[in-house]
Tab-separated table of C-alpha atoms in Angstrom:
chain	number	residue	atom	x	y	z
A	13	MET	CA	166.611	147.266	56.665
A	14	ILE	CA	167.817	150.344	54.769
A	15	ASN	CA	171.534	150.918	55.127
A	16	GLU	CA	173.524	153.996	54.370
A	17	THR	CA	176.179	152.595	52.038
A	18	LEU	CA	175.151	154.747	49.097
A	19	ALA	CA	175.943	157.926	50.969
A	20	SER	CA	179.648	157.904	50.122
A	21	PRO	CA	180.410	159.925	46.931
A	22	THR	CA	183.806	158.347	46.318
A	23	ASN	CA	183.402	154.533	46.023
A	24	TYR	CA	182.683	154.199	42.308
A	25	PRO	CA	185.634	155.882	40.583
A	26	LEU	CA	185.380	156.488	36.881
A	27	SER	CA	188.327	156.122	34.491
A	28	SER	CA	189.254	158.814	31.914
A	29	ALA	CA	188.142	156.245	29.238
A	30	ASP	CA	184.672	156.063	30.904
A	31	ILE	CA	184.380	159.861	30.791
A	32	ASP	CA	185.621	160.093	27.196
A	33	SER	CA	183.208	157.418	26.132
A	34	TYR	CA	180.350	159.233	27.730
A	35	HIS	CA	181.215	162.516	25.955
A	36	ARG	CA	181.660	160.767	22.641
A	37	ASP	CA	178.507	158.650	22.771
A	38	GLY	CA	176.164	160.572	25.035
A	39	HIS	CA	175.554	157.490	27.076
A	40	ILE	CA	177.399	154.817	29.118
A	41	LEU	CA	176.707	151.517	30.798
A	42	LEU	CA	178.314	151.093	34.253
A	43	ARG	CA	178.247	147.729	35.988
A	44	GLN	CA	177.289	147.409	39.606
A	45	VAL	CA	176.920	151.109	40.463
A	46	ALA	CA	175.134	149.721	43.489
A	47	SER	CA	175.568	146.121	44.625
A	48	THR	CA	172.750	143.610	44.318
A	49	GLU	CA	172.459	143.597	48.078
A	50	GLU	CA	172.248	147.444	48.206
A	51	VAL	CA	169.494	147.462	45.620
A	52	LYS	CA	167.623	144.708	47.462
A	53	ASN	CA	167.618	146.905	50.499
A	54	TYR	CA	165.725	149.675	48.567
A	55	ARG	CA	163.606	147.633	46.131
A	56	THR	CA	160.840	146.851	48.651
A	57	ALA	CA	160.526	150.499	49.596
A	58	ILE	CA	160.388	151.551	45.947
A	59	ASN	CA	157.787	148.908	45.082
A	60	GLU	CA	155.574	149.816	47.980
A	61	ALA	CA	155.802	153.507	46.962
A	62	VAL	CA	154.982	152.598	43.305
A	63	THR	CA	151.952	150.561	44.330
A	64	LYS	CA	150.799	153.402	46.677
A	65	TYR	CA	151.212	156.350	44.250
A	66	ASN	CA	150.489	154.692	40.870
A	67	THR	CA	147.372	156.246	39.311
A	68	GLU	CA	147.160	154.123	36.158
A	69	THR	CA	144.267	151.736	36.335
A	70	ARG	CA	143.402	151.207	32.681
A	71	ALA	CA	144.117	147.966	30.933
A	72	LEU	CA	146.980	148.029	28.490
A	73	SER	CA	144.595	147.719	25.617
A	74	GLU	CA	142.828	151.005	26.660
A	75	ARG	CA	146.081	153.109	26.648
A	76	ASP	CA	147.871	155.039	23.902
A	77	THR	CA	151.567	154.355	22.937
A	78	TYR	CA	152.944	156.479	25.798
A	79	GLY	CA	150.601	154.816	28.337
A	80	LYS	CA	151.565	151.295	27.212
A	81	ALA	CA	155.234	152.040	27.475
A	82	PHE	CA	155.467	151.968	31.255
A	83	LEU	CA	153.960	152.857	34.625
A	84	GLN	CA	155.529	156.244	35.388
A	85	ILE	CA	155.463	157.403	39.054
A	86	MET	CA	157.437	160.588	39.654
A	87	ASN	CA	159.263	162.182	42.546
A	88	LEU	CA	158.982	159.347	45.015
A	89	TRP	CA	161.686	161.032	47.093
A	90	GLU	CA	159.150	163.697	48.105
A	91	GLN	CA	156.758	161.014	49.476
A	92	ASP	CA	158.880	158.247	51.012
A	93	GLN	CA	161.853	158.605	53.344
A	94	ALA	CA	163.459	155.254	52.265
A	95	VAL	CA	163.264	156.108	48.573
A	96	ARG	CA	164.598	159.588	49.454
A	97	LYS	CA	167.836	157.974	50.618
A	98	PHE	CA	168.147	156.173	47.327
A	99	VAL	CA	167.425	159.233	45.086
A	100	LEU	CA	169.664	161.600	47.057
A	101	ALA	CA	172.534	159.060	47.166
A	102	LYS	CA	175.868	160.816	46.823
A	103	ARG	CA	177.465	157.905	45.093
A	104	PHE	CA	175.088	158.374	42.115
A	105	ALA	CA	175.361	162.126	42.159
A	106	GLN	CA	179.121	161.959	42.058
A	107	ILE	CA	179.062	159.728	38.993
A	108	ALA	CA	176.693	162.143	37.282
A	109	ALA	CA	178.886	165.179	38.143
A	110	ASP	CA	182.023	163.394	36.946
A	111	LEU	CA	180.457	162.359	33.694
A	112	MET	CA	179.127	165.931	33.005
A	113	GLY	CA	182.310	167.549	34.112
A	114	CYS	CA	180.833	169.741	36.890
A	115	GLU	CA	181.462	170.034	40.598
A	116	ASN	CA	177.872	170.196	41.911
A	117	VAL	CA	174.613	168.717	40.814
A	118	ARG	CA	170.913	169.167	41.636
A	119	ILE	CA	167.936	166.773	41.240
A	120	TYR	CA	165.384	167.563	38.575
A	121	HIS	CA	163.160	164.697	39.473
A	122	ASP	CA	163.063	160.938	39.860
A	123	GLN	CA	160.878	158.419	38.112
A	124	ALA	CA	159.978	154.851	38.621
A	125	LEU	CA	159.505	153.366	35.241
A	126	PHE	CA	157.925	149.965	35.511
A	127	LYS	CA	157.246	148.276	32.165
A	128	GLU	CA	154.454	145.696	32.690
A	129	PRO	CA	154.518	142.228	31.146
A	130	GLY	CA	153.135	142.787	27.663
A	131	GLY	CA	153.977	146.513	27.947
A	132	GLY	CA	154.648	148.373	24.669
A	133	PHE	CA	157.760	149.855	23.283
A	134	THR	CA	159.141	153.222	24.402
A	135	PRO	CA	159.386	155.453	21.332
A	136	TRP	CA	162.579	157.236	20.376
A	137	HIS	CA	162.784	160.608	22.087
A	138	GLN	CA	164.991	163.162	23.765
A	139	ASP	CA	164.418	163.787	27.494
A	140	GLN	CA	165.398	167.446	27.435
A	141	TYR	CA	162.528	168.242	25.112
A	142	TYR	CA	160.607	168.231	28.441
A	143	TRP	CA	163.055	170.265	30.538
A	144	PRO	CA	163.067	174.051	30.509
A	145	LEU	CA	166.743	174.281	31.553
A	146	ASP	CA	169.496	176.459	29.903
A	147	THR	CA	172.339	173.922	30.166
A	148	ASN	CA	173.458	170.912	28.221
A	149	LYS	CA	174.789	169.464	31.429
A	150	THR	CA	171.825	167.222	32.180
A	151	ILE	CA	171.973	163.453	32.712
A	152	THR	CA	169.675	160.595	33.626
A	153	LEU	CA	170.587	157.490	35.688
A	154	TRP	CA	168.543	154.476	34.672
A	155	MET	CA	168.901	151.585	37.116
A	156	PRO	CA	167.060	148.177	37.077
A	157	LEU	CA	165.938	146.830	40.454
A	158	VAL	CA	165.836	143.297	39.137
A	159	GLU	CA	167.857	141.347	36.540
A	160	ILE	CA	166.584	142.341	33.110
A	161	THR	CA	167.040	140.645	29.791
A	162	GLU	CA	166.719	141.954	26.194
A	163	GLU	CA	163.040	140.624	25.969
A	164	MET	CA	162.047	142.748	28.953
A	165	GLY	CA	162.808	146.103	27.192
A	166	ILE	CA	166.407	147.225	27.854
A	167	MET	CA	167.289	150.819	26.853
A	168	LYS	CA	168.823	151.564	23.427
A	169	PHE	CA	170.622	154.642	22.454
A	170	ALA	CA	171.555	156.466	19.195
A	171	SER	CA	175.280	157.000	19.890
A	172	GLY	CA	176.514	160.531	19.184
A	173	SER	CA	173.001	161.972	18.751
A	174	HIS	CA	173.489	164.265	21.749
A	175	THR	CA	175.807	166.417	19.554
A	176	GLU	CA	172.830	167.528	17.487
A	177	GLY	CA	171.161	169.324	20.353
A	178	TYR	CA	167.391	169.946	20.234
A	179	ILE	CA	166.237	167.832	17.263
A	180	ASP	CA	162.361	167.840	17.386
A	181	LYS	CA	159.338	169.032	19.448
A	182	LEU	CA	157.257	165.896	19.202
A	183	GLY	CA	157.529	164.256	22.695
A	184	ILE	CA	157.179	160.571	23.340
A	185	SER	CA	154.649	159.421	20.677
A	186	ASP	CA	154.160	157.355	17.547
A	187	ALA	CA	155.132	160.563	15.676
A	188	SER	CA	158.450	160.807	17.513
A	189	GLN	CA	159.171	157.099	16.901
A	190	ASN	CA	158.568	157.454	13.097
A	191	PHE	CA	160.409	160.774	12.622
A	192	LEU	CA	163.373	159.886	14.816
A	193	GLU	CA	163.858	156.368	13.587
A	194	GLU	CA	164.263	157.834	10.064
A	195	TYR	CA	166.512	160.674	11.465
A	196	ILE	CA	168.815	158.103	13.138
A	197	LYS	CA	169.099	156.023	9.867
A	198	LYS	CA	169.656	159.237	7.775
A	199	ASN	CA	172.451	160.421	10.046
A	200	ASN	CA	174.076	157.003	10.508
A	201	PHE	CA	173.975	157.039	14.282
A	202	PRO	CA	174.912	153.608	15.567
A	203	VAL	CA	172.299	152.110	17.907
A	204	SER	CA	173.787	150.726	21.095
A	205	THR	CA	172.252	148.434	23.688
A	206	THR	CA	173.043	145.417	25.853
A	207	SER	CA	171.406	141.976	26.329
A	208	PHE	CA	171.504	141.836	30.072
A	209	MET	CA	171.594	144.080	33.069
A	210	GLN	CA	171.942	143.062	36.702
A	211	ALA	CA	170.074	144.819	39.520
A	212	GLY	CA	172.407	147.771	40.416
A	213	ASP	CA	173.950	148.168	36.930
A	214	ALA	CA	173.043	151.586	35.409
A	215	THR	CA	173.093	153.513	32.270
A	216	PHE	CA	173.710	157.276	32.270
A	217	HIS	CA	172.639	159.324	29.264
A	218	SER	CA	172.645	162.979	28.292
A	219	GLY	CA	169.404	164.910	28.143
A	220	TRP	CA	169.811	165.257	24.346
A	221	THR	CA	170.690	161.652	23.620
A	222	LEU	CA	168.079	159.905	21.462
A	223	HIS	CA	166.905	156.701	23.243
A	224	GLY	CA	164.057	154.287	23.536
A	225	ALA	CA	163.309	150.751	24.511
A	226	PRO	CA	161.518	147.638	23.116
A	227	GLY	CA	158.330	146.287	24.662
A	228	ASN	CA	158.374	143.846	27.548
A	229	ASN	CA	157.776	140.435	25.968
A	230	SER	CA	158.390	138.534	29.206
A	231	GLY	CA	156.103	137.578	32.074
A	232	THR	CA	158.093	139.682	34.520
A	233	MET	CA	157.661	143.381	35.470
A	234	ARG	CA	160.655	145.440	34.280
A	235	GLU	CA	161.401	147.396	37.505
A	236	VAL	CA	163.523	150.478	36.831
A	237	MET	CA	164.276	153.568	38.841
A	238	THR	CA	165.618	156.753	37.242
A	239	ILE	CA	167.053	159.945	38.623
A	240	ILE	CA	167.601	163.114	36.554
A	241	TYR	CA	170.470	165.483	37.512
A	242	PHE	CA	171.519	168.925	36.175
A	243	ALA	CA	174.548	171.078	36.857
A	244	ASP	CA	174.166	173.501	39.717
A	245	GLY	CA	173.992	177.063	38.389
A	246	ALA	CA	171.602	176.299	35.490
A	247	ARG	CA	168.755	178.639	34.920
A	248	ALA	CA	165.167	178.143	33.856
A	249	LEU	CA	164.299	178.705	30.195
A	250	GLU	CA	161.125	180.373	28.800
A	251	PRO	CA	159.110	177.284	27.828
A	252	ASP	CA	158.742	176.659	24.102
A	253	ASN	CA	156.254	173.740	24.255
A	254	LYS	CA	153.406	172.757	26.494
A	255	ASN	CA	155.387	170.087	28.195
A	256	ARG	CA	158.055	172.548	29.256
A	257	VAL	CA	155.309	174.839	30.567
A	258	ALA	CA	153.979	171.983	32.701
A	259	ASP	CA	157.568	171.010	33.821
A	260	LEU	CA	158.443	174.507	34.891
A	261	GLU	CA	155.317	174.592	37.075
A	262	ARG	CA	155.801	171.122	38.625
A	263	TRP	CA	159.516	170.567	38.885
A	264	LEU	CA	160.650	174.254	39.266
A	265	PRO	CA	157.879	175.703	41.398
A	266	GLY	CA	158.092	179.376	41.908
A	267	ILE	CA	161.016	179.748	39.470
A	268	LYS	CA	160.620	182.214	36.582
A	269	PRO	CA	162.460	182.004	33.306
A	270	GLY	CA	165.978	183.408	33.709
A	271	GLU	CA	166.161	182.636	37.427
A	272	LEU	CA	168.412	179.969	38.967
A	273	ALA	CA	166.859	176.522	38.767
A	274	ALA	CA	167.079	175.931	42.507
A	275	SER	CA	163.559	175.413	43.907
A	276	PRO	CA	162.910	173.328	47.089
A	277	LEU	CA	162.318	170.389	44.671
A	278	ASN	CA	165.787	170.663	43.226
A	279	PRO	CA	168.028	169.823	46.221
A	280	LEU	CA	171.804	170.103	45.837
A	281	VAL	CA	172.909	166.544	46.300
A	282	LEU	CA	176.642	167.069	45.746
């Protein structure tokens, strides 16, 4: 049964050291943002929604690098009432707002990112390459629904890379992997990861932080749910790549460049 324990915005206080760490590195790992029991309450609903709305039927061998990286099912909150309670949880939104240093946040979209056994690596990339938003106050929560180990494909980050802003226009691809791996080495950004995450642990990273993940070399599905937030008051940008054109239409429907990014698909969650 789904409970309402995630509805409180105040039961995961951050320290000033946490906030300083996020601003310095562009990412942070927070343990037990949701308890194992809380995640268990939602995992079944999320898995059922993933099964229902997944459209990828090709074998791994038939997909390109992006397709091998994960099953990607977006905006489950639109489709499923139980998942909606998870995605619109005030506890998560409060953490996002506190880390970004803003009072109110909106949803950009959610994503289930399930990396199949044998699934490929996730190339280095910047999320905000895809987002036509005029603010640097964007952040992604990345939360496993099961215990995950290093061999399953835990996120890695290039610490401090968010300070460089918009680095490339390649998107998630072999090209982004090659270019950005060299860029990270050239600029001496330390690569940070962890060897284990429990269900309910979460990373938060800036939209400009370079990140990726190894492949899933285990026999277990890497079940992860992500939620993207941005500061209320942000406006839509004129898209400068085809992915931002598509994002403007899908995630900011009816919004024109220069207008407030506040479509019905971008609810104010805090």
